[in-house]
PDB file of C-alpha atoms in Angstrom:
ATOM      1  CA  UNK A  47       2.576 -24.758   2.943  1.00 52.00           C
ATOM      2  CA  UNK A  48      -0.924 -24.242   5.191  1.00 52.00           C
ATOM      3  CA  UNK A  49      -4.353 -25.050   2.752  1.00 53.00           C
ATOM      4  CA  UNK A  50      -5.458 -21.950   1.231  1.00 63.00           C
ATOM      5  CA  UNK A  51      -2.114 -19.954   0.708  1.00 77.00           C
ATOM      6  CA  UNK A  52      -1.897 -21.128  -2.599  1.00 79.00           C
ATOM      7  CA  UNK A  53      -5.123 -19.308  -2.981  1.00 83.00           C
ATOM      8  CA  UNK A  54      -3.365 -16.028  -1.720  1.00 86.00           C
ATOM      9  CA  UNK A  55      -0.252 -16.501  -3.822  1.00 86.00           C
ATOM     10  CA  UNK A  56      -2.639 -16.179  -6.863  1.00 88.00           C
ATOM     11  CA  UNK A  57      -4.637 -13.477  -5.816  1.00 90.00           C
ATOM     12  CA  UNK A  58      -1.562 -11.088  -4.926  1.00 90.00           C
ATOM     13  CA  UNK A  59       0.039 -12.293  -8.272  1.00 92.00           C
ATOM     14  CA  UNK A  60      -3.593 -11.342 -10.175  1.00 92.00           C
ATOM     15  CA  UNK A  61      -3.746  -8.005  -8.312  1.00 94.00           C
ATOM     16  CA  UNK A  62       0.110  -6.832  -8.316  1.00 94.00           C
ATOM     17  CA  UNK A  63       1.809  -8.893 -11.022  1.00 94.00           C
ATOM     18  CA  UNK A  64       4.205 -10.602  -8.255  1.00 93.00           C
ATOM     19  CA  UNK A  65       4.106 -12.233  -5.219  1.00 92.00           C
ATOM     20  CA  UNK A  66       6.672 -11.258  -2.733  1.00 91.00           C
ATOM     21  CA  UNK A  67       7.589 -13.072   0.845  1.00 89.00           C
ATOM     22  CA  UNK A  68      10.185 -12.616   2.703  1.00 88.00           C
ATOM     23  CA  UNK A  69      11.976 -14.877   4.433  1.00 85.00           C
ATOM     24  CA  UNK A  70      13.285 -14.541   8.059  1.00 81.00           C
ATOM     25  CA  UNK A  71      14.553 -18.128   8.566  1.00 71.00           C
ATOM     26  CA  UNK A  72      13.867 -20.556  11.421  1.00 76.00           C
ATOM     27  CA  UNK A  73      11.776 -22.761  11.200  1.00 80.00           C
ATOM     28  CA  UNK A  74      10.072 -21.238   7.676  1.00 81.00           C
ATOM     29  CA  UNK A  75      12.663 -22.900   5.273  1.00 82.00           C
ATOM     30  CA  UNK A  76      11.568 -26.147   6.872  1.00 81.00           C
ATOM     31  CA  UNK A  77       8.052 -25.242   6.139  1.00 82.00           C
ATOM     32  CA  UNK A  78       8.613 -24.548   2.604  1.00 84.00           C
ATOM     33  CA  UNK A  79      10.265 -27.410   2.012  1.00 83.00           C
ATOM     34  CA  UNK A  80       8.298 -29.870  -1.079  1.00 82.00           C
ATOM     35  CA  UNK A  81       6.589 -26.728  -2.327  1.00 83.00           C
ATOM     36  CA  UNK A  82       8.869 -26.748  -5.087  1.00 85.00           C
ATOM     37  CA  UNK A  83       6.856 -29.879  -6.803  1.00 87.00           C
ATOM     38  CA  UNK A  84       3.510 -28.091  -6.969  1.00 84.00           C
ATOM     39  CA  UNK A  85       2.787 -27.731 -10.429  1.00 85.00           C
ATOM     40  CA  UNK A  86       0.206 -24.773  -9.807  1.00 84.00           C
ATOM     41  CA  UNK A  87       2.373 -22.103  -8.864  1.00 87.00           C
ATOM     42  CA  UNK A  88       4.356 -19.751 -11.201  1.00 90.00           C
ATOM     43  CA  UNK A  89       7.632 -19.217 -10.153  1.00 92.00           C
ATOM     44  CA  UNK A  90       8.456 -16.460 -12.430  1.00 93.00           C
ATOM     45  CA  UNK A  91       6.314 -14.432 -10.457  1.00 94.00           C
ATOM     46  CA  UNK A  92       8.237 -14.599  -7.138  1.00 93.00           C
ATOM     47  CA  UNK A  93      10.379 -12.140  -5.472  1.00 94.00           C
ATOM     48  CA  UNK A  94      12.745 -13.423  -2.282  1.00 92.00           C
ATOM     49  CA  UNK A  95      13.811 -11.471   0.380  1.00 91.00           C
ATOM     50  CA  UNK A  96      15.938 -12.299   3.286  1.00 86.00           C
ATOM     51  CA  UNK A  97      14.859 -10.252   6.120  1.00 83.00           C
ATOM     52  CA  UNK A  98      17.289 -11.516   9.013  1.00 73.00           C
ATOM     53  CA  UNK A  99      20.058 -13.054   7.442  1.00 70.00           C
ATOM     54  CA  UNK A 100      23.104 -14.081   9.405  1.00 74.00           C
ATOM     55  CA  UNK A 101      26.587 -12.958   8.524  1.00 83.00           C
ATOM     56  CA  UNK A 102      27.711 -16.514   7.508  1.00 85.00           C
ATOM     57  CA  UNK A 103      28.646 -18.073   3.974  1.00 86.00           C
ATOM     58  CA  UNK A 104      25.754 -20.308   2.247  1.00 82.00           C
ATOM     59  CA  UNK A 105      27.475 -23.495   3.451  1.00 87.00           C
ATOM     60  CA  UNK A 106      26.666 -22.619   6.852  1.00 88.00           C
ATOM     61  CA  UNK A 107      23.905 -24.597   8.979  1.00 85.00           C
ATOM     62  CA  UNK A 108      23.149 -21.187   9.999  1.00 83.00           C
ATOM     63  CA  UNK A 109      22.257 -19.424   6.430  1.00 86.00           C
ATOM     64  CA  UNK A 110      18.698 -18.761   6.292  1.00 86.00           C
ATOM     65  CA  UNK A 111      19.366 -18.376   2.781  1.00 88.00           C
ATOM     66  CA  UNK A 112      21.167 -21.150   2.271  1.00 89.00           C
ATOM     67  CA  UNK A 113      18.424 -23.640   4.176  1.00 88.00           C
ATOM     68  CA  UNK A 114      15.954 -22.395   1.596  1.00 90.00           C
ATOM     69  CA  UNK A 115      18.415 -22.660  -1.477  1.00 91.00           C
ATOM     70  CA  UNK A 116      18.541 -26.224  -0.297  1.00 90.00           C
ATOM     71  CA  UNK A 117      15.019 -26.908   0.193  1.00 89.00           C
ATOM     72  CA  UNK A 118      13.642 -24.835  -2.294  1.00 91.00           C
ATOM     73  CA  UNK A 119      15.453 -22.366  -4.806  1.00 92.00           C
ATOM     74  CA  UNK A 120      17.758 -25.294  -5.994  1.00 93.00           C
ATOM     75  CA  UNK A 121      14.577 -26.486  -7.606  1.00 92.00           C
ATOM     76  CA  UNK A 122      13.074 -23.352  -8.992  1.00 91.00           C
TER      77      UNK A 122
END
């Protein structure tokens, strides 16, 4: 994940209590991928959404949700 967001993940989670993204696909599992391991983020805090999610099960190269499940919310 770019410097500084991080930075903005705390501030909404200060200010609202949560932190919520959501998650289109493409190329933005692939750029979530590793943030699993930073030890500075609370996790309990996050709410997913999956904004443009195909019709196709999780096992599917084509699940958005399934990509991040894989590179992320296996982890978390």
């Amino acid at each position: 994940i770019l410097a500084g967001t991080v930075t903005q993940i705390d501030e909404a989670v200060e200010s609202h209590g949560k932190f919520h993204i959501a998650v289109s696909g493409g190329s933005l599992p692939k750029f979530m991928k590793g943030l699993s391991k930073r030890q500075d983020i609370d996790w309990t805090k996050w709410w997913v959404y999956f904004c443009d999610e195909r019709y196709v099960s999780s096992g599917d190269p084509d699940s958005n949700y399934g990509a991040l499940k894989q590179v992320l919310l296996d982890d978390v």
